[in-house]
Amino acid sequence: EAQVTQNPRYLITVTGKKLTVTCSQNMNHEYMSWYRQDPGLGLRQIYYSMNVEVTDKGDVPEGYKVSRKEKRNFPLILESPSPNQTSLYFCASSPRGGVHSYEQYFGPGTRLTVT
Amino acid sequence: GENVEQHPSTLSVQEGDSAVIKCTYSDSASNYFPWYKQELGKRPQLIIDIRSNVGEKKDQRIAVTLNKTAKHFSLHITETQPEDSAVYFCGEEGSARQLTFGSGTQLTVLP
């Protein structure tokens, strides 16, 4: 089954404790991205990757890191989480080709709480 | 990313009526405009999209119109049904090839 998976789905942690949220897709998509969703603010892009070893900052990259060593995986790293990073996080992938953009397939989401 | 403004933030309609959600953008080079639907507790899913070389696109009860001159695009849902109740997000991809979403519209279809 074609899908985007995220782990963990729920996480409660404390300020300053490093964490990683994994994202994996099995559709051979070039493009992957991370969003955070907060009430009234919609979906805001954190980082995106056009292909392996290529990553770019989105609108809200502060406090986050990403890596794209393999095409299928795009982990989100919070080196020192803070309470303002409490949010719902979505990973997404897309079969972007050339100059055209296509549908983004979202993962199920990760609910993160930082106390 | 470029700024995308979405209105209204909440919308209630009677079942069977039409619903219209509008988004405005600022980058004249924007070329891709998707609409996503997010049901409660679920992930966003694409319902329709339009590219800058097209003015209108329809898919059954859903349509999107694009006015490049005025830099706005709208989602139209006709004959609304209870299962249309959800949060709808517009998206815009500009010259930086980064997809930016609007803040969302909570649509409630009243029986």
Coordinates of N, CA and C in Angstrom, one line a residue:
Chain A
E1 N 0.9 -1.2 0.0 CA 0.0 0.0 0.0 C 0.9 1.3 0.0
A2 N 0.6 2.2 -0.9 CA 1.3 3.4 -1.0 C 1.0 4.3 0.2
Q3 N 2.0 4.8 0.9 CA 1.7 5.6 2.0 C 2.9 6.3 2.6
V4 N 2.6 7.3 3.4 CA 3.6 8.1 4.2 C 3.3 7.7 5.6
T5 N 4.4 7.3 6.3 CA 4.3 6.9 7.7 C 5.1 7.8 8.6
Q6 N 4.6 8.1 9.8 CA 5.3 8.9 10.8 C 5.4 8.2 12.1
N7 N 6.5 8.3 12.8 CA 6.6 7.8 14.1 C 7.4 8.7 15.0
P8 N 7.0 8.9 16.3 CA 5.8 8.3 16.9 C 4.5 9.1 16.5
R9 N 3.3 8.6 16.8 CA 2.1 9.4 16.5 C 1.8 10.3 17.6
Y10 N 2.2 10.0 18.8 CA 2.0 10.9 20.0 C 3.3 10.9 20.8
L11 N 3.6 12.1 21.3 CA 4.9 12.2 22.1 C 4.7 13.3 23.1
I12 N 5.0 13.0 24.3 CA 5.0 14.0 25.4 C 6.5 14.0 25.9
T13 N 7.1 15.1 25.9 CA 8.5 15.2 26.3 C 8.7 16.5 27.2
V14 N 9.9 16.6 27.6 CA 10.3 17.8 28.5 C 11.2 18.7 27.7
T15 N 11.2 20.0 28.1 CA 12.1 21.0 27.5 C 13.5 20.5 27.5
G16 N 14.1 20.7 26.3 CA 15.6 20.4 26.2 C 16.0 19.0 25.8
K17 N 15.0 18.1 25.8 CA 15.4 16.7 25.6 C 15.2 16.4 24.1
K18 N 16.4 16.1 23.4 CA 16.4 15.9 22.0 C 15.4 14.8 21.5
L19 N 14.8 15.1 20.4 CA 13.9 14.1 19.9 C 13.9 14.1 18.4
T20 N 13.5 12.9 17.8 CA 13.4 12.8 16.4 C 12.1 12.2 16.0
V21 N 11.4 12.8 15.0 CA 10.2 12.2 14.4 C 10.6 11.7 13.1
T22 N 10.3 10.4 12.9 CA 10.7 9.8 11.6 C 9.5 10.0 10.6
C23 N 9.9 10.0 9.3 CA 9.0 10.0 8.2 C 9.5 9.2 7.1
S24 N 8.7 8.3 6.6 CA 9.1 7.4 5.5 C 8.0 7.3 4.5
Q25 N 8.3 7.3 3.2 CA 7.4 7.1 2.1 C 7.9 6.0 1.2
N26 N 6.9 5.2 0.7 CA 7.2 4.1 -0.2 C 6.8 4.3 -1.6
M27 N 6.7 5.6 -2.1 CA 6.2 5.9 -3.4 C 7.2 6.4 -4.3
N28 N 8.5 6.4 -3.9 CA 9.6 6.8 -4.7 C 9.5 8.3 -5.0
H29 N 8.9 9.1 -4.1 CA 8.7 10.5 -4.4 C 10.0 11.3 -4.2
E30 N 10.2 12.3 -5.0 CA 11.4 13.1 -4.9 C 11.2 14.1 -3.7
Y31 N 10.1 14.7 -3.7 CA 9.8 15.8 -2.8 C 9.2 15.4 -1.5
M32 N 9.8 15.9 -0.4 CA 9.3 15.6 1.0 C 9.3 16.9 1.8
S33 N 8.4 17.1 2.7 CA 8.3 18.3 3.5 C 7.7 18.0 4.9
W34 N 8.0 19.0 5.8 CA 7.4 18.9 7.1 C 6.6 20.2 7.4
Y35 N 5.4 20.0 8.0 CA 4.5 21.1 8.3 C 4.2 21.0 9.8
R36 N 3.9 22.1 10.4 CA 3.3 22.1 11.7 C 1.9 22.8 11.6
Q37 N 1.0 22.3 12.3 CA -0.4 22.8 12.3 C -0.8 23.3 13.7
D38 N -1.1 24.6 13.7 CA -1.6 25.2 15.0 C -2.9 25.9 14.7
P39 N -3.8 25.9 15.7 CA -5.1 26.5 15.6 C -5.0 27.9 15.1
G40 N -5.8 28.2 14.0 CA -5.8 29.6 13.5 C -4.6 30.0 12.6
L41 N -3.6 29.1 12.5 CA -2.5 29.4 11.7 C -2.3 28.5 10.5
G42 N -3.2 27.5 10.4 CA -3.1 26.6 9.2 C -1.9 25.7 9.3
L43 N -1.4 25.4 8.1 CA -0.3 24.5 7.9 C 0.9 25.4 7.5
R44 N 2.0 25.3 8.4 CA 3.1 26.2 8.1 C 4.3 25.2 7.8
Q45 N 5.0 25.5 6.7 CA 6.1 24.6 6.3 C 7.3 24.9 7.1
I46 N 8.0 23.8 7.6 CA 9.2 23.9 8.4 C 10.4 23.8 7.5
Y47 N 10.5 22.6 6.8 CA 11.6 22.4 5.9 C 11.0 21.6 4.7
Y48 N 11.7 21.6 3.6 CA 11.3 20.8 2.5 C 12.6 20.3 1.8
S49 N 12.4 19.2 1.0 CA 13.6 18.6 0.3 C 13.1 18.2 -1.1
M50 N 13.9 18.8 -2.1 CA 13.5 18.5 -3.5 C 14.1 17.1 -3.9
N51 N 15.1 16.7 -3.2 CA 15.7 15.4 -3.6 C 16.7 15.0 -2.5
V52 N 17.3 13.9 -2.6 CA 18.3 13.4 -1.7 C 19.4 14.4 -1.6
E53 N 19.8 14.7 -0.3 CA 20.9 15.6 0.0 C 20.6 17.1 -0.3
V54 N 19.3 17.4 -0.6 CA 18.9 18.8 -0.9 C 17.8 19.1 0.1
T55 N 18.0 20.1 1.0 CA 17.0 20.5 1.9 C 17.0 22.1 1.9
D56 N 15.8 22.6 2.1 CA 15.6 24.1 2.2 C 14.7 24.4 3.3
K57 N 14.9 25.6 3.9 CA 14.1 26.1 4.9 C 12.7 26.5 4.4
G58 N 11.7 26.3 5.2 CA 10.3 26.7 4.9 C 10.1 28.0 5.6
D59 N 8.9 28.2 6.1 CA 8.5 29.5 6.7 C 8.9 29.5 8.2
V60 N 9.0 28.4 8.9 CA 9.2 28.4 10.3 C 10.3 27.3 10.7
P61 N 11.5 27.5 10.2 CA 12.6 26.5 10.4 C 13.3 26.5 11.8
E62 N 13.1 27.7 12.5 CA 13.9 27.8 13.8 C 13.6 26.8 14.8
G63 N 14.6 26.1 15.3 CA 14.5 25.1 16.3 C 14.4 23.7 15.7
Y64 N 14.4 23.6 14.4 CA 14.3 22.3 13.8 C 15.5 22.0 12.9
K65 N 15.8 20.7 12.7 CA 16.7 20.2 11.7 C 16.1 19.1 11.0
V66 N 16.6 18.9 9.7 CA 16.2 17.8 8.9 C 17.4 17.2 8.2
S67 N 17.2 16.0 7.7 CA 18.3 15.4 6.8 C 17.6 14.6 5.8
R68 N 18.2 14.4 4.6 CA 17.6 13.6 3.6 C 18.8 12.7 3.0
K69 N 19.1 11.7 3.7 CA 20.2 10.8 3.2 C 19.7 9.8 2.3
E70 N 18.5 9.4 2.4 CA 17.8 8.4 1.5 C 16.6 9.1 0.9
K71 N 16.2 8.6 -0.2 CA 15.0 9.1 -0.9 C 13.7 8.9 0.0
R72 N 13.6 7.8 0.6 CA 12.4 7.4 1.3 C 12.2 8.1 2.7
N73 N 13.3 8.5 3.3 CA 13.2 9.0 4.7 C 13.6 10.5 4.8
F74 N 12.8 11.1 5.7 CA 13.0 12.6 5.9 C 12.7 12.9 7.4
P75 N 13.6 12.5 8.3 CA 13.4 12.8 9.7 C 13.4 14.2 10.1
L76 N 12.6 14.6 11.1 CA 12.6 15.9 11.7 C 13.2 15.8 13.1
I77 N 14.2 16.7 13.4 CA 15.0 16.6 14.6 C 14.8 17.9 15.4
L78 N 14.4 17.7 16.6 CA 14.3 18.9 17.6 C 15.5 18.7 18.6
E79 N 16.5 19.5 18.4 CA 17.7 19.3 19.2 C 17.4 19.7 20.7
S80 N 16.7 20.7 20.9 CA 16.3 21.2 22.3 C 14.9 21.7 22.3
P81 N 13.9 20.8 22.4 CA 12.5 21.2 22.2 C 12.1 22.3 23.3
S82 N 11.2 23.1 22.9 CA 10.7 24.1 23.8 C 9.2 24.1 23.8
P83 N 8.5 24.6 24.8 CA 7.0 24.5 24.8 C 6.3 25.1 23.6
N84 N 6.9 26.1 22.9 CA 6.3 26.7 21.8 C 6.4 25.8 20.5
Q85 N 7.0 24.6 20.7 CA 7.0 23.7 19.6 C 6.0 22.6 19.8
T86 N 5.2 22.7 20.8 CA 4.0 21.9 21.0 C 3.1 22.1 19.8
S87 N 2.8 21.1 19.1 CA 2.0 21.2 17.9 C 1.7 19.9 17.3
L88 N 0.9 19.9 16.2 CA 0.6 18.7 15.4 C 1.5 18.8 14.1
Y89 N 2.3 17.8 13.9 CA 3.3 17.8 12.8 C 2.9 16.8 11.7
F90 N 3.0 17.3 10.5 CA 2.7 16.4 9.4 C 3.9 16.4 8.4
C91 N 4.2 15.2 8.0 CA 5.2 15.0 6.9 C 4.4 14.8 5.7
A92 N 4.9 15.2 4.5 CA 4.2 15.0 3.3 C 5.3 14.7 2.2
S93 N 4.8 14.0 1.1 CA 5.7 13.7 0.0 C 4.9 13.9 -1.3
S94 N 5.7 14.2 -2.4 CA 5.0 14.5 -3.6 C 5.9 14.1 -4.8
P95 N 5.3 13.6 -5.9 CA 6.1 13.1 -7.0 C 6.4 14.3 -8.0
R96 N 7.0 15.3 -7.4 CA 7.3 16.5 -8.3 C 8.2 16.1 -9.4
G97 N 7.8 16.6 -10.6 CA 8.6 16.3 -11.8 C 8.9 17.6 -12.5
G98 N 10.1 18.0 -12.8 CA 10.4 19.1 -13.6 C 9.9 20.4 -13.0
V99 N 9.2 21.2 -13.8 CA 8.7 22.4 -13.3 C 7.3 22.3 -12.7
H100 N 6.6 21.1 -12.8 CA 5.3 21.0 -12.4 C 5.2 20.4 -10.9
S101 N 4.2 20.9 -10.2 CA 4.0 20.4 -8.9 C 2.8 19.5 -8.9
Y102 N 2.7 18.6 -8.0 CA 1.7 17.6 -7.9 C 1.2 17.5 -6.5
E103 N 0.2 16.6 -6.3 CA -0.5 16.4 -5.0 C 0.6 16.0 -4.0
Q104 N 0.4 16.6 -2.8 CA 1.2 16.2 -1.6 C 0.4 15.1 -0.8
Y105 N 1.1 14.0 -0.5 CA 0.5 13.0 0.3 C 1.0 13.1 1.7
F106 N 0.0 13.3 2.6 CA 0.4 13.6 4.0 C 0.4 12.3 4.8
G107 N 1.3 12.3 5.8 CA 1.3 11.2 6.8 C 0.2 11.4 7.8
P108 N 0.1 10.5 8.8 CA -1.1 10.6 9.7 C -0.9 11.7 10.8
G109 N 0.3 12.3 10.9 CA 0.5 13.3 11.9 C 1.1 12.8 13.2
T110 N 1.8 13.7 13.8 CA 2.5 13.4 15.1 C 2.1 14.5 16.1
R111 N 1.4 14.2 17.1 CA 1.0 15.1 18.2 C 2.1 15.2 19.2
L112 N 2.8 16.4 19.2 CA 3.9 16.6 20.1 C 3.5 17.6 21.2
T113 N 3.8 17.2 22.5 CA 3.6 18.1 23.6 C 5.0 18.2 24.3
V114 N 5.4 19.5 24.5 CA 6.6 19.8 25.2 C 6.3 20.5 26.5
T115 N 6.7 19.9 27.6 CA 6.3 20.6 28.9 C 7.5 21.2 29.6
Chain B
G1 N 7.9 31.7 2.6 CA 7.0 31.6 1.5 C 6.1 32.8 1.3
E2 N 5.4 32.9 0.2 CA 4.6 34.0 0.0 C 3.3 34.0 0.8
N3 N 2.7 35.1 1.1 CA 1.6 35.2 1.9 C 0.3 34.8 1.2
V4 N -0.5 34.0 1.8 CA -1.8 33.6 1.2 C -2.9 33.9 2.3
E5 N -3.8 34.7 1.9 CA -4.9 35.0 2.8 C -6.2 34.2 2.4
Q6 N -6.8 33.6 3.4 CA -8.0 32.8 3.2 C -9.1 33.3 4.0
H7 N -10.3 33.4 3.3 CA -11.5 33.9 4.0 C -12.7 33.1 3.5
P8 N -13.7 32.9 4.3 CA -13.8 33.2 5.7 C -13.0 32.2 6.6
S9 N -12.9 32.4 7.8 CA -12.2 31.4 8.7 C -13.3 30.4 9.1
T10 N -14.5 30.8 9.2 CA -15.6 29.8 9.5 C -16.7 30.1 8.6
L11 N -17.5 29.0 8.2 CA -18.6 29.2 7.2 C -19.6 28.1 7.6
S12 N -20.8 28.5 7.8 CA -21.9 27.6 8.0 C -22.9 27.8 6.9
V13 N -23.4 26.6 6.3 CA -24.4 26.7 5.3 C -25.4 25.6 5.5
Q14 N -26.6 25.8 5.0 CA -27.6 24.7 5.1 C -27.3 23.7 4.1
E15 N -27.6 22.5 4.4 CA -27.5 21.3 3.5 C -28.2 21.6 2.2
G16 N -27.5 21.4 1.1 CA -28.0 21.7 -0.2 C -27.6 23.0 -0.8
D17 N -27.2 24.0 0.1 CA -26.8 25.3 -0.4 C -25.3 25.2 -0.9
S18 N -24.9 26.3 -1.5 CA -23.5 26.3 -2.0 C -22.6 27.0 -1.0
A19 N -21.3 26.6 -1.0 CA -20.3 27.2 -0.2 C -19.1 27.8 -1.0
V20 N -18.7 28.9 -0.7 CA -17.5 29.5 -1.5 C -16.5 30.0 -0.5
I21 N -15.2 29.6 -0.8 CA -14.1 30.0 0.1 C -13.1 30.6 -0.9
K22 N -12.5 31.8 -0.4 CA -11.7 32.6 -1.3 C -10.3 32.7 -0.7
C23 N -9.3 32.7 -1.6 CA -7.9 33.0 -1.2 C -7.3 34.0 -2.1
T24 N -6.5 34.8 -1.5 CA -5.7 35.8 -2.3 C -4.2 35.6 -2.1
Y25 N -3.4 35.9 -3.1 CA -2.0 35.7 -3.0 C -1.3 36.9 -3.6
S26 N 0.0 37.0 -3.4 CA 0.8 38.2 -3.8 C 1.8 38.0 -4.9
D27 N 2.2 36.8 -5.1 CA 3.3 36.5 -6.1 C 2.7 36.3 -7.4
S28 N 3.0 37.2 -8.4 CA 2.4 37.1 -9.7 C 3.0 35.9 -10.5
A29 N 4.1 35.3 -10.0 CA 4.7 34.2 -10.7 C 4.1 32.9 -10.1
S30 N 3.2 32.9 -9.2 CA 2.6 31.7 -8.7 C 1.9 30.9 -9.8
N31 N 2.1 29.6 -9.7 CA 1.6 28.8 -10.9 C 0.8 27.5 -10.5
Y32 N 0.7 27.3 -9.2 CA 0.0 26.1 -8.8 C -0.9 26.4 -7.5
F33 N -2.2 26.0 -7.6 CA -3.1 26.3 -6.5 C -4.0 25.1 -6.1
P34 N -3.5 24.4 -5.1 CA -4.3 23.2 -4.7 C -5.3 23.6 -3.5
W35 N -6.3 22.7 -3.4 CA -7.2 22.8 -2.2 C -7.2 21.5 -1.5
Y36 N -7.0 21.6 -0.2 CA -7.0 20.4 0.6 C -8.2 20.4 1.6
K37 N -8.7 19.2 1.9 CA -9.8 19.0 2.9 C -9.2 18.2 4.0
Q38 N -9.5 18.7 5.3 CA -9.0 17.9 6.4 C -10.2 17.7 7.3
E39 N -10.6 16.4 7.4 CA -11.7 16.0 8.3 C -11.1 16.0 9.7
L40 N -12.0 16.0 10.7 CA -11.6 16.1 12.1 C -10.7 14.9 12.5
G41 N -9.5 15.1 13.0 CA -8.6 14.1 13.4 C -7.9 13.3 12.3
K42 N -8.1 13.8 11.0 CA -7.5 13.1 9.9 C -6.4 14.0 9.3
R43 N -5.7 13.4 8.3 CA -4.7 14.2 7.6 C -5.3 15.0 6.4
P44 N -4.7 16.0 6.0 CA -5.2 16.8 4.8 C -5.1 15.9 3.6
Q45 N -6.1 16.1 2.7 CA -6.1 15.4 1.4 C -6.5 16.3 0.3
L46 N -5.9 16.2 -0.8 CA -6.1 17.0 -2.0 C -7.5 16.7 -2.5
I47 N -8.3 17.8 -2.8 CA -9.6 17.6 -3.4 C -9.7 18.1 -4.8
I48 N -8.9 19.2 -5.1 CA -8.8 19.7 -6.4 C -7.7 20.7 -6.5
D49 N -7.1 20.8 -7.7 CA -6.0 21.8 -7.9 C -6.2 22.4 -9.3
I50 N -5.5 23.6 -9.4 CA -5.6 24.3 -10.7 C -4.2 24.9 -11.0
R51 N -3.8 24.9 -12.2 CA -2.6 25.5 -12.6 C -2.8 26.9 -13.3
S52 N -1.8 27.7 -13.4 CA -2.0 29.1 -13.8 C -2.4 29.3 -15.2
N53 N -2.4 28.2 -16.0 CA -2.8 28.4 -17.4 C -4.2 28.0 -17.6
V54 N -4.9 27.8 -16.5 CA -6.4 27.4 -16.6 C -7.2 28.4 -15.7
G55 N -8.4 28.8 -16.1 CA -9.2 29.7 -15.4 C -10.2 29.0 -14.4
E56 N -10.6 27.8 -14.8 CA -11.6 27.1 -14.0 C -11.4 25.6 -14.2
K57 N -11.7 24.9 -13.1 CA -11.7 23.4 -13.2 C -12.8 22.9 -12.3
K58 N -13.5 21.8 -12.8 CA -14.6 21.3 -12.1 C -14.4 19.8 -11.8
D59 N -14.9 19.3 -10.7 CA -14.9 17.9 -10.4 C -16.2 17.6 -9.7
Q60 N -17.2 17.2 -10.4 CA -18.5 16.9 -9.8 C -19.1 18.1 -9.0
R61 N -19.2 18.1 -7.7 CA -19.8 19.2 -7.0 C -18.8 20.3 -6.6
I62 N -17.5 20.0 -6.9 CA -16.5 20.9 -6.5 C -15.9 21.7 -7.8
A63 N -15.6 22.9 -7.6 CA -15.0 23.7 -8.7 C -14.0 24.7 -8.1
V64 N -13.0 25.0 -8.9 CA -12.1 26.1 -8.4 C -11.9 27.1 -9.6
T65 N -11.9 28.3 -9.3 CA -11.8 29.4 -10.3 C -10.5 30.2 -9.9
L66 N -9.8 30.6 -10.9 CA -8.6 31.4 -10.7 C -8.7 32.7 -11.5
N67 N -8.4 33.8 -10.8 CA -8.3 35.1 -11.5 C -6.9 35.6 -11.3
K68 N -6.1 35.4 -12.3 CA -4.7 35.8 -12.2 C -4.5 37.3 -12.1
T69 N -5.3 38.0 -12.7 CA -5.2 39.5 -12.7 C -5.4 40.0 -11.3
A70 N -6.4 39.5 -10.7 CA -6.7 40.0 -9.3 C -6.0 39.2 -8.3
K71 N -5.3 38.2 -8.7 CA -4.5 37.3 -7.8 C -5.4 36.7 -6.7
H72 N -6.5 36.1 -7.1 CA -7.3 35.3 -6.2 C -7.9 34.1 -6.8
F73 N -8.2 33.1 -6.0 CA -8.8 31.9 -6.5 C -9.8 31.4 -5.4
S74 N -10.8 30.7 -5.9 CA -11.9 30.3 -5.0 C -12.3 28.9 -5.2
L75 N -12.8 28.3 -4.1 CA -13.3 27.0 -4.1 C -14.8 27.1 -4.0
H76 N -15.5 26.4 -4.9 CA -17.0 26.4 -4.9 C -17.5 25.0 -4.6
I77 N -18.3 24.8 -3.6 CA -18.9 23.5 -3.4 C -20.4 23.7 -3.6
T78 N -21.0 23.0 -4.5 CA -22.5 23.0 -4.7 C -23.2 21.9 -4.0
E79 N -24.5 22.0 -3.8 CA -25.3 21.0 -3.2 C -24.6 20.4 -2.0
T80 N -24.2 21.2 -1.0 CA -23.4 20.7 0.1 C -24.1 19.6 0.9
Q81 N -23.3 18.7 1.4 CA -23.8 17.6 2.2 C -23.1 17.5 3.5
P82 N -23.7 16.9 4.5 CA -23.0 16.8 5.8 C -21.6 16.4 5.8
E83 N -21.2 15.5 4.9 CA -19.9 14.9 4.8 C -18.9 16.0 4.2
D84 N -19.4 17.1 3.8 CA -18.5 18.2 3.3 C -18.0 19.0 4.5
S85 N -18.6 18.8 5.7 CA -18.1 19.5 6.9 C -16.6 19.1 7.2
A86 N -15.8 20.1 7.2 CA -14.3 19.8 7.4 C -13.6 21.2 7.4
V87 N -12.3 21.1 7.6 CA -11.5 22.3 7.4 C -10.9 22.3 6.0
Y88 N -11.0 23.4 5.3 CA -10.4 23.4 3.9 C -9.3 24.4 3.9
F89 N -8.2 24.0 3.2 CA -7.0 24.8 3.1 C -6.7 25.1 1.6
C90 N -6.5 26.3 1.3 CA -6.0 26.6 0.0 C -4.4 26.6 0.0
G91 N -3.8 26.4 -1.1 CA -2.4 26.4 -1.2 C -1.9 27.2 -2.4
E92 N -0.7 27.7 -2.4 CA -0.2 28.5 -3.5 C 1.3 28.2 -3.6
E93 N 1.8 27.9 -4.8 CA 3.2 27.7 -5.0 C 3.7 28.8 -5.8
G94 N 4.6 29.6 -5.3 CA 5.2 30.7 -6.0 C 6.5 30.5 -6.7
S95 N 7.2 31.6 -7.0 CA 8.4 31.5 -7.7 C 9.5 30.8 -7.0
A96 N 9.4 30.7 -5.7 CA 10.4 30.0 -4.9 C 10.2 28.5 -4.9
R97 N 9.1 28.0 -5.5 CA 8.7 26.6 -5.6 C 8.5 26.0 -4.2
Q98 N 7.9 26.9 -3.3 CA 7.6 26.4 -2.0 C 6.1 26.6 -1.9
L99 N 5.4 25.5 -1.4 CA 4.0 25.5 -1.2 C 3.6 26.2 0.1
T100 N 2.8 27.2 0.0 CA 2.3 27.9 1.2 C 0.8 27.7 1.3
F101 N 0.3 27.5 2.6 CA -1.1 27.2 2.8 C -1.8 28.5 3.4
G102 N -3.0 28.6 3.2 CA -3.8 29.6 3.9 C -4.1 29.1 5.3
S103 N -4.8 29.9 6.1 CA -5.0 29.6 7.5 C -6.2 28.6 7.7
G104 N -6.9 28.3 6.7 CA -8.0 27.3 6.8 C -9.4 27.9 7.0
T105 N -10.4 27.2 6.5 CA -11.8 27.5 6.7 C -12.5 26.4 7.3
Q106 N -13.2 26.6 8.4 CA -14.0 25.5 9.0 C -15.4 25.6 8.4
L107 N -15.7 24.6 7.6 CA -17.0 24.6 6.9 C -17.9 23.6 7.7
T108 N -19.1 24.1 8.1 CA -20.1 23.3 8.7 C -21.3 23.3 7.9
V109 N -21.8 22.1 7.5 CA -23.0 22.0 6.8 C -24.1 21.5 7.7
L110 N -25.1 22.4 7.9 CA -26.2 22.2 8.8 C -27.3 21.3 8.2
P111 N -27.8 20.3 8.9 CA -28.8 19.5 8.3 C -30.2 20.2 8.3

